[in-house]
Amino acid sequence: MHLQKCVSFFILKMIRLCMKRVESVNILEIQDLTKKFGDFIAVDHMSLSVAEGEIFGFLGSNGAGKSTTIHMITGLLRKNKGTIIVLGKNSEKSATFIKRNIGMVPQELAIYEDLTAYENVHFFAGLYGMRGKKLHERTVEALKFVGLEGKEKIYPRNFSGGMKRRLNIACAIAHRPKLIIMDEPTVGIDPQSRKYILDSVRKLNAMGCTIIYTSHYMEEVEEICTRIAIIDHGKIIAEGTKEQLKSLITDSKLIVVDVKSPEAVDLAAIQAIQGVSNVQLDDQTIQIHTELGVNNLNHLIAHFIQNGIEIRSLDEREPNLETVFLTLTGRNLRDA
Amino acid sequence: MQDIFWLMRKIFIETFRSKKNIILYLFFPLFGIAIAFIAFGQTHSQSLAVGIVNEDPGKITDETIDYLHTKTGIDVQALKRDKISEALTSGNVDAVITIEKGFAEGILRQHPGHITVVSIKGNSVTAMLKATLYQYMDNLVALSTAANGDAEQFTMMYEQYKQTEFGMQTTEMGDLSRQFNMTQTAIGFLIMIMMISASNLSEIILKEKQERTYYRLLASPITTKTYITANLLVNMIVMIIQFLLTLLILTGVFHINLGIPFWEICLVMLLFSIISVGLSLVIITFANSRSAVGALKNLIIIPTTMLSGCFWPYEIMPKVAQRIAEFLPQRWILKTLTQMQEGSAIENLYMNFLVLFAFALAFFLIAAYRFSRNNSTKNFI
């Protein structure tokens, strides 16, 4: 009987230990997180988790609550309700520990124009307690990582937009954080710098960093993120891998029509055609979301012909994240 | 503590990398010395121009004015009452003595009075003129007492007094008033520069907020308290360097007698540094942008410094302005320094120090309150 008790106790201990290990796999856990600004609810009872080693995409329109959530994770804002656990530590009890292990790449450039590239990274890395040779090595390493080697003595005011963005990243990674939060890191930069940054994100991830990535650019998120959450009005409305998210809208398809005179298109009339759930004009193309299983292609073509609108091309596309976002929120991400 | 030093190091590098800032923070305060030399540097070889407004004509008054004519270093000229301000502000006279109706009567009745002295050059000049006049008036009162108030007897005794021959040896004393005035002018200018410097350095907090580096700092293990402390310490260090440099150049290079022990004047200026930092924090907590800081600085620092008598003697300002000045910390600093120069012991000036501490405390409390409110709602969304 005594032996049986001992075995039960041992098994129970092992189960608890295993559970603890499973728990620790999540680098970030948010439960019931709420933030209000007066009557406005910026984050509304949000819960999510990010596993170690993930590149977690955070999608949402302006004012959806992404930055507010990020600022609460990094300790810049106080939450009204809920819990935030980073690396197994509660944000209220272990704020300093959490801050030491997070690297924040803010949406707006947060670098000193009056300090050189080296001095910028050196200063911010020094805030994490490093000094001397180690600090110097980490500074040089971070600058090299973002492709700014040889530009150490240059002031950021002489940098291009893309170089400034890369310096912005270097300042966040020199202390080798376990979790890196990137808030729109590629806004307003050239394609070459964007590619460099996306490659850097992948490299950081390969080196063991977990990354939370927010962007307006759906293709970026689709390209690099292993899991994605869509946030709207402070709530997570969908979460999963891109395949899982796309599978949410298997009941619709996208028809893209390229026309010669888009100004002549009557969107309301197209919307009225049977099966059409959403119509949008994007430059020269008309994006028509229609229900799957409804054969309305003939009606659509007839509408254009009857109205004297010349069709240049017509394409039926598979759903992508843009379609998912549009279907779930009723808005186009970039226009939102 | 290491974090504070790290932040201070950054602020120093960022601030003093610019040559403009080196000039503004380290060399500009010394302009006060130049201004003091222009204002007082050559007056020792010139006579004091004194205007006399005589509203009680008569023998005693005329004799008193004649007495002033006999004094070396004083040039007397007649003046009308309505021309006093014009003569003083234009610099035609350094001081004005107004002999009011009843002056002669007062002497005869052994109740001297009915005399006012104002000067653009401050207390030291009015004090010197009053001392000269009162010494003469005391002699007249003594004669009047001996004559039992009898006007005829007094005139007779006065004529004898004038003809009496005295053996007199004259020794020229060093004119410390000039040096004291120079110190006050240099300190007046220094006060303004210190307040501007404090605001500029506190403005760094606002700059960091606008350029978003402040939020990156706060996302690191640095706390708001650590950040503000580092900024305050840099601010204090810069101001200590400013007043030490000014005082050392005044005493060491120009050999000016400050009239106050060096450590005592440093103590007063240290107190003023704390007040300046407090005020600068209040300014930045009320401003939403750097341009607003500039506007508030212009609106607060320069007018209050002028009103406190940093650029001209407090005594020549209108009574209303003098009353307003009593509510300004700059006035209390100058008042304390003047009283120290006049010989008051530091322990007797506890009320002045209490008022100055109260200013510092009030500014820091307002700033702390405003900071706590500002930090509760930010444009994070």
XYZ file of C-alpha atoms in Angstrom:
717
model
C 0.000 0.000 0.000
C 2.840 2.310 0.983
C 4.734 1.448 -2.193
C 1.593 2.149 -4.240
C 1.357 5.605 -2.649
C 5.007 6.279 -3.406
C 4.559 5.271 -7.050
C 1.446 7.464 -7.360
C 3.304 10.397 -5.845
C 6.237 9.841 -8.217
C 3.943 9.626 -11.273
C 2.110 12.761 -10.176
C 5.426 14.585 -9.778
C 6.512 13.478 -13.244
C 3.232 14.625 -14.780
C 3.598 18.027 -13.087
C 7.186 18.277 -14.268
C 6.161 17.428 -17.821
C 3.343 19.972 -17.668
C 5.802 22.568 -16.458
C 8.059 21.760 -19.395
C 5.141 22.069 -21.796
C 4.238 25.408 -20.191
C 7.779 26.708 -20.480
C 7.711 26.047 -24.229
C 5.458 29.074 -24.501
C 7.641 32.163 -24.382
C 4.616 34.452 -24.078
C 1.231 33.810 -22.575
C -1.479 36.396 -22.385
C -4.715 35.765 -20.542
C -7.792 37.996 -20.523
C -5.702 41.125 -21.229
C -7.701 44.360 -21.173
C -6.719 47.981 -21.646
C -9.058 50.965 -21.604
C -8.387 54.610 -22.423
C -11.371 56.310 -20.849
C -14.403 54.689 -22.461
C -12.406 53.353 -25.395
C -11.452 49.678 -25.058
C -8.150 49.305 -26.906
C -7.568 45.668 -25.915
C -10.608 43.606 -25.058
C -10.093 40.462 -22.961
C -7.349 39.197 -25.248
C -5.759 35.782 -24.771
C -2.962 34.323 -26.846
C 0.243 32.360 -26.563
C 3.474 32.372 -28.526
C 5.675 29.293 -28.508
C 9.445 29.445 -28.263
C 11.080 29.535 -31.706
C 8.052 30.917 -33.529
C 7.797 33.897 -35.836
C 4.417 35.065 -34.705
C 2.564 37.457 -36.998
C 0.291 40.043 -35.515
C -2.136 41.412 -38.088
C -4.558 44.215 -37.582
C -5.640 47.569 -38.907
C -4.653 50.909 -37.328
C -6.206 51.225 -33.887
C -6.949 47.490 -33.710
C -4.894 47.209 -30.505
C -1.607 45.716 -31.752
C 0.702 48.446 -30.454
C -1.210 48.732 -27.183
C -0.750 44.994 -26.629
C 2.949 45.251 -27.484
C 3.406 48.196 -25.125
C 1.809 46.228 -22.312
C 4.097 43.253 -22.998
C 7.181 45.515 -22.910
C 6.002 47.254 -19.740
C 5.451 50.673 -21.327
C 1.753 50.620 -20.524
C -0.110 49.337 -17.513
C -2.868 46.850 -18.164
C -6.292 47.210 -16.617
C -6.902 43.496 -16.363
C -5.411 40.101 -17.218
C -2.026 38.453 -16.978
C 1.077 38.557 -19.118
C 3.630 35.816 -18.654
C 6.930 36.103 -20.498
C 9.522 33.314 -20.195
C 7.445 31.856 -17.382
C 7.550 35.070 -15.321
C 4.640 37.282 -14.463
C 4.999 40.789 -15.868
C 3.930 42.426 -12.598
C 6.430 40.592 -10.421
C 9.373 40.288 -12.798
C 9.219 43.395 -14.956
C 12.995 43.917 -15.002
C 13.717 40.258 -15.865
C 11.209 40.432 -18.717
C 12.616 43.717 -20.039
C 16.133 42.260 -19.997
C 14.997 39.409 -22.240
C 12.967 41.394 -24.733
C 14.273 43.333 -27.696
C 11.896 45.994 -28.939
C 11.980 47.296 -32.510
C 9.517 50.186 -32.410
C 7.375 51.222 -35.356
C 8.841 54.737 -35.401
C 12.610 55.098 -35.570
C 13.953 55.425 -32.047
C 17.596 56.326 -32.576
C 19.721 59.349 -31.697
C 20.595 61.497 -34.681
C 23.445 63.128 -32.720
C 25.169 59.816 -31.939
C 26.985 57.684 -34.496
C 25.629 54.277 -35.510
C 28.156 52.622 -33.175
C 27.311 54.953 -30.280
C 23.592 54.298 -30.716
C 23.897 50.521 -30.495
C 26.593 50.777 -27.786
C 24.374 53.015 -25.644
C 21.183 50.947 -25.930
C 23.045 47.668 -25.359
C 24.689 49.247 -22.306
C 21.262 49.752 -20.752
C 21.117 45.971 -20.352
C 24.108 45.933 -18.023
C 26.892 45.117 -20.463
C 30.171 47.034 -20.285
C 33.705 46.961 -21.690
C 34.918 44.413 -24.206
C 31.724 42.387 -24.188
C 29.659 45.486 -24.958
C 32.001 46.464 -27.774
C 31.882 42.975 -29.298
C 28.098 42.791 -29.127
C 27.804 46.267 -30.679
C 30.056 45.361 -33.600
C 28.246 42.034 -34.002
C 24.794 43.708 -34.098
C 25.916 46.294 -36.643
C 27.420 43.546 -38.788
C 24.254 41.502 -38.505
C 22.141 44.303 -40.002
C 24.741 45.045 -42.683
C 26.063 48.297 -41.255
C 29.680 47.188 -40.794
C 32.005 49.942 -41.962
C 29.336 52.561 -41.179
C 30.018 52.659 -37.436
C 31.192 56.257 -37.349
C 28.439 57.654 -39.537
C 25.598 59.675 -38.011
C 22.092 58.328 -38.741
C 21.099 61.661 -40.308
C 23.344 60.643 -43.220
C 21.654 57.224 -43.576
C 18.934 56.236 -46.040
C 15.525 55.242 -44.655
C 16.398 51.556 -44.996
C 19.720 51.941 -43.173
C 18.002 53.791 -40.340
C 15.486 50.938 -40.056
C 18.374 48.459 -39.879
C 20.062 50.525 -37.171
C 16.731 50.558 -35.353
C 16.877 46.756 -35.373
C 20.541 46.595 -34.340
C 19.736 48.653 -31.226
C 17.185 46.021 -30.217
C 19.250 42.874 -30.741
C 22.727 43.673 -29.418
C 21.882 42.370 -25.940
C 20.750 39.056 -27.514
C 17.163 38.960 -26.309
C 15.167 35.756 -26.296
C 12.038 37.492 -27.527
C 12.152 40.195 -30.193
C 9.084 42.299 -30.861
C 9.080 44.042 -34.225
C 6.411 46.647 -34.744
C 6.118 47.424 -38.470
C 9.887 47.232 -39.069
C 9.676 47.694 -42.832
C 7.477 50.781 -43.106
C 8.550 53.193 -45.851
C 11.713 51.494 -47.064
C 13.036 50.313 -50.406
C 12.534 46.679 -51.560
C 16.231 45.871 -51.097
C 16.258 46.962 -47.451
C 12.957 45.170 -46.903
C 14.427 41.950 -48.223
C 17.474 42.454 -45.985
C 15.266 42.940 -42.937
C 13.111 39.908 -43.701
C 16.231 37.780 -44.163
C 17.531 39.140 -40.836
C 14.293 38.121 -39.138
C 14.690 34.595 -40.473
C 18.333 34.505 -39.373
C 17.486 35.731 -35.877
C 14.829 33.062 -35.655
C 17.284 30.409 -36.828
C 19.639 31.587 -34.053
C 16.968 30.775 -31.493
C 15.077 34.040 -31.083
C 11.325 34.046 -30.898
C 9.849 36.896 -32.906
C 6.564 38.722 -32.726
C 6.112 40.552 -35.998
C 3.470 43.115 -36.825
C 3.052 44.459 -40.325
C 0.607 46.044 -42.705
C 2.243 44.091 -45.501
C 0.270 40.870 -45.779
C 2.795 39.260 -48.132
C 5.580 39.790 -45.561
C 3.572 38.117 -42.832
C 2.606 35.311 -45.192
C 6.235 34.888 -46.217
C 7.958 34.719 -42.844
C 5.467 33.983 -40.068
C 4.931 30.485 -38.769
C 1.738 31.445 -36.963
C -0.542 34.452 -37.269
C -3.160 36.168 -35.133
C -5.662 38.611 -36.611
C -6.701 41.326 -34.200
C -9.705 43.571 -34.648
C -11.277 46.026 -32.170
C -8.899 44.765 -29.481
C -9.886 41.121 -29.896
C -8.209 38.155 -31.543
C -10.661 37.108 -34.224
C -8.565 34.335 -35.767
C -5.322 32.570 -34.924
C -3.302 29.791 -36.521
C -0.899 28.946 -39.317
C -1.546 30.625 -42.668
C -3.030 27.373 -43.963
C -5.352 27.176 -40.995
C -6.435 30.780 -41.529
C -7.052 30.263 -45.228
C -9.108 27.169 -44.463
C -11.445 29.442 -42.473
C -12.758 30.950 -45.677
C -13.132 27.931 -47.943
C -16.631 29.133 -48.703
C -15.434 32.026 -50.886
C -13.193 32.710 -53.840
C -11.604 35.824 -55.323
C -12.085 36.976 -58.894
C -9.708 39.711 -60.046
C -10.793 41.626 -63.148
C -8.383 44.027 -64.884
C -10.383 46.640 -66.816
C -9.481 49.497 -69.178
C -11.743 52.164 -67.646
C -12.177 51.456 -63.931
C -13.911 54.815 -63.375
C -16.920 53.495 -65.278
C -17.380 50.541 -62.959
C -20.492 50.580 -60.784
C -19.397 48.693 -57.668
C -22.910 48.681 -56.186
C -24.291 47.006 -59.293
C -21.619 44.281 -59.101
C -22.297 43.824 -55.396
C -25.948 43.180 -56.310
C -25.045 40.194 -58.544
C -25.967 36.895 -56.943
C -23.195 35.321 -54.821
C -20.990 38.437 -54.615
C -20.032 39.097 -51.007
C -17.607 41.991 -51.443
C -16.287 44.213 -54.248
C -13.265 46.481 -54.126
C -11.575 48.709 -56.649
C -7.794 48.568 -56.395
C -6.178 50.862 -58.991
C -7.032 49.214 -62.378
C -8.336 45.956 -60.944
C -11.627 45.021 -59.391
C -11.483 42.424 -56.622
C -14.696 40.459 -56.371
C -15.255 38.025 -53.508
C -17.934 35.538 -54.340
C -19.431 32.563 -52.564
C -17.988 29.205 -53.460
C -20.410 27.035 -55.419
C -22.303 29.949 -56.970
C -21.602 30.122 -60.692
C -21.901 33.820 -61.391
C -18.954 34.306 -63.741
C -21.227 34.709 -66.804
C -23.298 37.345 -65.019
C -20.166 39.275 -64.062
C -18.772 39.231 -67.605
C -22.167 40.217 -68.997
C -22.275 43.181 -66.610
C -18.978 44.542 -67.914
C -19.952 44.021 -71.585
C -23.363 45.624 -71.144
C -21.758 48.663 -69.556
C -19.156 48.967 -72.293
C -16.227 48.238 -69.964
C -13.379 46.500 -71.732
C -11.929 43.520 -69.830
C -8.130 43.169 -70.156
C -7.798 40.041 -68.050
C -9.778 37.932 -65.604
C -8.230 35.744 -62.920
C -9.753 33.409 -60.347
C -7.481 33.233 -57.290
C -7.021 31.021 -54.258
C -7.723 32.750 -50.937
C -4.729 34.485 -49.338
C -4.265 36.321 -46.035
C -5.639 39.486 -47.576
C -8.821 37.591 -48.449
C -8.941 36.106 -44.973
C -8.543 39.515 -43.351
C -11.135 41.068 -45.625
C -13.624 38.284 -45.015
C -13.159 38.320 -41.258
C -13.101 42.080 -40.701
C -14.986 43.391 -43.731
C -12.067 45.739 -44.423
C -8.958 45.715 -46.553
C -5.909 45.794 -44.226
C -4.059 48.601 -46.013
C -7.137 50.775 -46.318
C -8.262 50.153 -42.744
C 23.559 53.805 -9.974
C 25.511 52.393 -12.932
C 22.474 52.986 -15.115
C 22.313 56.633 -13.997
C 25.991 57.144 -14.920
C 25.408 55.427 -18.259
C 22.511 57.747 -19.053
C 24.456 60.807 -17.848
C 27.369 59.843 -20.072
C 25.058 59.726 -23.085
C 23.487 63.114 -22.276
C 26.939 64.713 -21.877
C 28.205 63.239 -25.171
C 25.059 64.221 -27.041
C 24.951 67.742 -25.560
C 28.590 68.772 -25.654
C 29.322 67.344 -29.073
C 27.759 70.496 -30.437
C 30.047 73.552 -30.333
C 26.965 75.746 -30.043
C 26.110 74.061 -26.747
C 29.658 74.434 -25.408
C 29.438 78.171 -26.059
C 25.932 78.427 -24.624
C 26.550 76.423 -21.464
C 30.164 77.262 -20.626
C 31.123 80.574 -22.205
C 27.884 82.503 -22.408
C 27.555 82.903 -18.603
C 30.866 84.797 -18.698
C 29.245 87.542 -20.783
C 27.742 88.728 -17.508
C 31.258 89.676 -16.377
C 31.784 91.652 -19.573
C 28.480 93.454 -19.061
C 29.445 94.210 -15.441
C 32.732 95.710 -16.606
C 30.963 97.848 -19.201
C 28.486 99.053 -16.583
C 30.847 99.584 -13.645
C 34.385 99.018 -14.833
C 35.346 102.669 -15.271
C 33.222 104.423 -12.672
C 35.984 104.495 -10.063
C 37.797 107.302 -11.903
C 34.619 109.267 -12.529
C 32.530 111.355 -10.160
C 29.087 110.344 -9.078
C 26.528 112.552 -10.848
C 23.860 113.497 -8.328
C 20.703 115.398 -9.180
C 19.160 117.530 -6.410
C 15.462 118.319 -6.317
C 15.086 121.190 -3.879
C 11.505 121.609 -2.746
C 12.376 123.434 0.488
C 14.413 126.466 -0.539
C 16.095 128.311 2.295
C 19.410 128.842 3.999
C 19.731 125.413 5.668
C 18.828 123.586 2.459
C 21.199 125.724 0.396
C 23.986 125.105 2.896
C 23.329 121.364 2.710
C 23.548 121.445 -1.084
C 26.737 123.521 -0.853
C 28.155 120.913 1.485
C 27.570 118.244 -1.143
C 29.363 120.458 -3.680
C 32.440 120.414 -1.458
C 32.604 116.603 -1.416
C 35.114 115.123 -3.818
C 33.737 112.514 -6.165
C 30.241 113.994 -6.221
C 28.996 116.242 -9.046
C 25.815 117.977 -8.002
C 23.277 119.396 -10.421
C 19.819 120.866 -9.865
C 16.882 118.861 -11.089
C 13.095 119.222 -11.232
C 10.838 116.574 -9.724
C 9.184 115.639 -13.051
C 12.564 114.994 -14.630
C 13.783 112.429 -12.066
C 12.928 109.252 -14.015
C 14.182 110.669 -17.299
C 17.482 111.780 -15.770
C 18.034 108.406 -14.092
C 17.097 106.189 -17.012
C 19.026 108.288 -19.531
C 22.117 108.013 -17.317
C 22.507 111.785 -16.946
C 22.628 111.281 -13.195
C 23.613 108.273 -11.113
C 21.414 109.240 -8.186
C 18.777 111.759 -7.199
C 18.398 113.387 -3.771
C 14.980 114.933 -3.175
C 14.876 117.504 -0.372
C 11.226 117.717 0.470
C 9.244 120.548 2.036
C 9.893 120.670 5.790
C 13.543 119.639 5.630
C 14.904 122.829 7.271
C 12.072 122.850 9.799
C 12.928 119.268 10.713
C 16.573 120.161 11.376
C 15.596 123.072 13.634
C 13.093 120.921 15.537
C 15.731 118.182 15.854
C 13.609 115.765 13.802
C 15.626 115.424 10.607
C 13.953 113.806 7.606
C 12.092 114.849 4.479
C 14.836 113.546 2.249
C 14.811 110.676 -0.255
C 17.640 109.155 -2.246
C 17.204 106.969 -5.335
C 19.895 105.592 -7.554
C 20.138 103.513 -10.726
C 23.348 102.026 -9.353
C 21.760 100.277 -6.443
C 21.901 100.160 -2.706
C 25.594 100.852 -2.309
C 25.307 104.303 -3.929
C 22.175 105.320 -2.021
C 23.763 104.101 1.206
C 26.916 106.153 0.557
C 24.919 109.328 -0.222
C 22.688 108.837 2.796
C 25.731 108.341 5.041
C 27.298 111.561 3.710
C 24.091 113.545 4.128
C 23.171 112.157 7.532
C 26.631 112.911 8.861
C 26.153 116.575 7.887
C 22.556 116.646 9.077
C 23.599 115.183 12.445
C 25.988 118.121 12.903
C 23.194 120.580 12.069
C 20.839 118.852 14.497
C 23.520 119.033 17.201
C 23.851 122.796 16.584
C 20.064 123.192 16.669
C 19.929 121.302 19.968
C 22.626 123.584 21.401
C 20.684 126.657 20.139
C 17.478 125.313 21.736
C 15.704 125.575 18.375
C 16.298 129.353 18.201
C 16.789 130.123 14.488
C 18.948 133.219 15.053
C 21.151 131.502 17.602
C 21.437 128.525 15.229
C 22.515 130.749 12.292
C 25.152 132.429 14.452
C 26.487 129.117 15.738
C 26.435 127.677 12.236
C 28.515 130.600 10.849
C 31.093 130.002 13.608
C 31.049 126.275 12.868
C 31.785 126.972 9.197
C 34.726 129.229 10.002
C 36.302 126.796 12.430
C 39.568 125.406 11.176
C 40.167 121.701 11.494
C 43.334 119.811 11.011
C 42.249 116.887 8.837
C 44.086 114.000 7.309
C 42.339 112.309 4.397
C 42.782 108.675 3.573
C 41.105 107.278 0.455
C 39.294 104.037 1.183
C 38.838 101.331 -1.419
C 35.482 101.704 -3.186
C 33.901 98.299 -2.640
C 30.496 99.418 -3.906
C 31.754 99.268 -7.470
C 32.978 95.697 -6.992
C 29.755 94.692 -5.272
C 27.765 96.169 -8.126
C 29.881 94.270 -10.628
C 29.275 91.039 -8.741
C 25.529 91.690 -8.683
C 25.420 92.463 -12.419
C 27.441 89.367 -13.297
C 25.252 87.224 -11.020
C 22.085 88.790 -12.480
C 23.128 87.739 -15.969
C 24.302 84.353 -14.690
C 20.870 83.760 -13.124
C 19.188 84.214 -16.504
C 21.677 81.935 -18.283
C 21.351 79.278 -15.590
C 17.572 79.265 -15.957
C 17.797 79.032 -19.753
C 20.392 76.242 -19.507
C 18.236 74.303 -17.056
C 15.246 74.542 -19.385
C 17.323 73.495 -22.384
C 18.676 70.469 -20.578
C 15.267 69.437 -19.247
C 13.931 69.877 -22.758
C 15.999 66.787 -23.654
C 13.283 64.742 -21.913
C 10.673 66.199 -24.249
C 12.964 65.728 -27.247
C 13.403 62.050 -26.361
C 9.637 61.655 -26.069
C 9.055 63.279 -29.442
C 11.777 61.233 -31.098
C 10.484 58.087 -29.388
C 13.869 57.149 -27.889
C 12.283 57.728 -24.467
C 9.971 54.740 -25.031
C 12.841 52.580 -26.204
C 14.668 53.527 -22.996
C 11.664 52.628 -20.892
C 11.306 49.302 -22.731
C 14.782 48.485 -21.382
C 15.363 47.802 -17.653
C 15.667 51.588 -17.088
C 12.895 53.132 -14.987
C 11.394 56.617 -15.362
C 12.930 57.598 -11.999
C 16.417 56.565 -13.129
C 16.025 58.504 -16.345
C 14.775 61.694 -14.676
C 17.480 61.453 -11.979
C 20.198 61.228 -14.641
C 18.799 64.276 -16.399
C 18.586 66.223 -13.123
C 22.167 65.376 -12.205
C 23.503 66.470 -15.598
C 21.505 69.669 -15.249
C 22.914 70.333 -11.774
C 26.496 69.587 -12.846
C 26.262 71.998 -15.789
C 24.891 74.746 -13.560
C 27.492 74.185 -10.854
C 30.198 74.477 -13.518
C 28.549 77.674 -14.787
C 28.483 79.486 -11.456
C 31.872 78.175 -10.315
C 33.461 79.314 -13.567
C 31.871 82.767 -13.316
C 32.810 83.251 -9.670
C 36.358 81.944 -10.138
C 36.956 84.260 -13.091
C 35.489 87.209 -11.170
C 37.720 86.578 -8.162
C 40.742 84.879 -9.698
C 41.178 86.764 -12.958
C 39.583 90.155 -12.282
C 40.311 90.187 -8.536
C 36.811 91.356 -7.720
C 35.888 91.404 -4.059
C 32.549 89.585 -3.955
C 31.888 90.865 -0.452
C 30.763 87.381 0.556
C 32.863 84.339 1.494
C 33.279 82.123 -1.582
C 31.600 79.061 -0.086
C 28.596 81.120 1.039
C 27.948 82.525 -2.422
C 28.383 78.985 -3.830
C 25.771 77.734 -1.362
C 23.272 80.378 -2.482
C 23.932 79.661 -6.150
C 23.623 75.906 -5.526
C 20.226 76.552 -4.036
C 19.337 78.588 -7.080
C 20.487 75.714 -9.338
C 17.990 73.430 -7.606
C 15.239 76.027 -8.051
C 16.121 76.410 -11.744
C 15.979 72.658 -12.329
C 12.624 72.498 -10.539
C 11.220 75.342 -12.629
C 12.555 73.822 -15.846
C 10.790 70.550 -15.025
C 7.564 72.447 -14.384
C 7.938 74.142 -17.779
C 8.415 70.865 -19.654
C 5.534 69.161 -17.875
C 3.226 71.954 -19.004
C 4.507 71.963 -22.596
C 3.316 69.490 -25.196
C 6.066 70.183 -27.675
C 9.526 71.706 -27.891
C 8.170 74.831 -29.526
C 5.814 75.210 -26.563
C 8.827 74.936 -24.245
C 10.494 77.745 -26.188
C 7.408 79.915 -25.863
C 7.036 79.196 -22.141
C 10.731 79.893 -21.584
C 10.404 83.286 -23.245
C 7.232 83.988 -21.348
C 8.548 83.006 -17.924
C 12.318 83.273 -17.635
C 13.196 86.588 -19.265
C 10.309 88.719 -17.891
C 10.697 87.374 -14.336
C 14.466 87.866 -14.465
C 13.945 91.480 -15.571
C 11.276 92.021 -12.943
C 13.557 90.671 -10.216
C 16.136 93.365 -10.782
C 18.771 91.170 -12.409
C 19.534 93.771 -15.070
C 18.921 97.035 -13.180
C 18.462 98.042 -9.554
C 15.305 96.854 -7.905
C 14.967 100.282 -6.192
C 14.231 102.166 -9.401
C 11.384 99.885 -10.413
C 7.772 101.010 -9.802
C 6.248 99.940 -6.492
C 3.832 97.504 -8.220
C 6.723 95.787 -9.990
C 8.644 95.631 -6.707
C 5.696 93.909 -5.025
C 5.431 91.350 -7.849
C 9.182 90.741 -7.651
C 8.793 89.573 -4.063
C 7.113 86.427 -5.448
C 10.041 85.546 -7.710
C 12.958 83.314 -6.701
C 15.479 85.441 -8.609
C 14.584 88.445 -6.430
C 15.192 86.410 -3.265
C 18.577 85.257 -4.537
C 19.663 88.845 -5.278
C 18.191 90.058 -1.986
C 20.098 87.383 -0.077
C 23.355 88.217 -1.860
C 22.882 91.973 -1.223
C 22.205 91.373 2.455
C 25.287 89.174 2.667
C 27.368 91.876 0.990
C 26.029 94.388 3.494
C 27.360 92.233 6.283
C 24.424 90.037 7.356
C 25.620 86.717 8.726
C 24.348 83.634 6.883
C 22.590 82.395 10.061
C 20.576 85.624 10.210
C 19.246 85.039 6.725
C 17.354 81.865 7.596
C 14.080 83.405 6.373
C 15.599 84.025 2.934
C 16.822 80.450 2.775
C 13.446 79.135 3.893
C 11.733 81.077 1.109
C 14.236 79.767 -1.438
C 13.754 76.181 -0.217
C 9.999 76.689 -0.449
C 10.361 77.756 -4.095
C 12.444 74.647 -4.879
C 10.033 72.343 -3.060
C 6.979 73.852 -4.740
C 8.502 73.485 -8.207
C 9.526 69.868 -7.642
C 6.134 68.927 -6.222
C 4.296 70.487 -9.175
C 6.665 68.733 -11.608
C 6.262 65.366 -9.852
C 2.477 65.710 -9.916
C 2.438 66.658 -13.579
C 4.852 63.824 -14.497
C 2.678 61.240 -12.752
C -0.388 62.495 -14.642
C 1.411 62.722 -17.980
C 2.616 59.155 -17.722
C -0.827 57.702 -17.140
C -2.118 58.369 -20.654
C 0.163 58.342 -23.641
C -0.567 58.285 -27.328
C 0.332 54.648 -27.619
C -2.540 53.391 -29.723
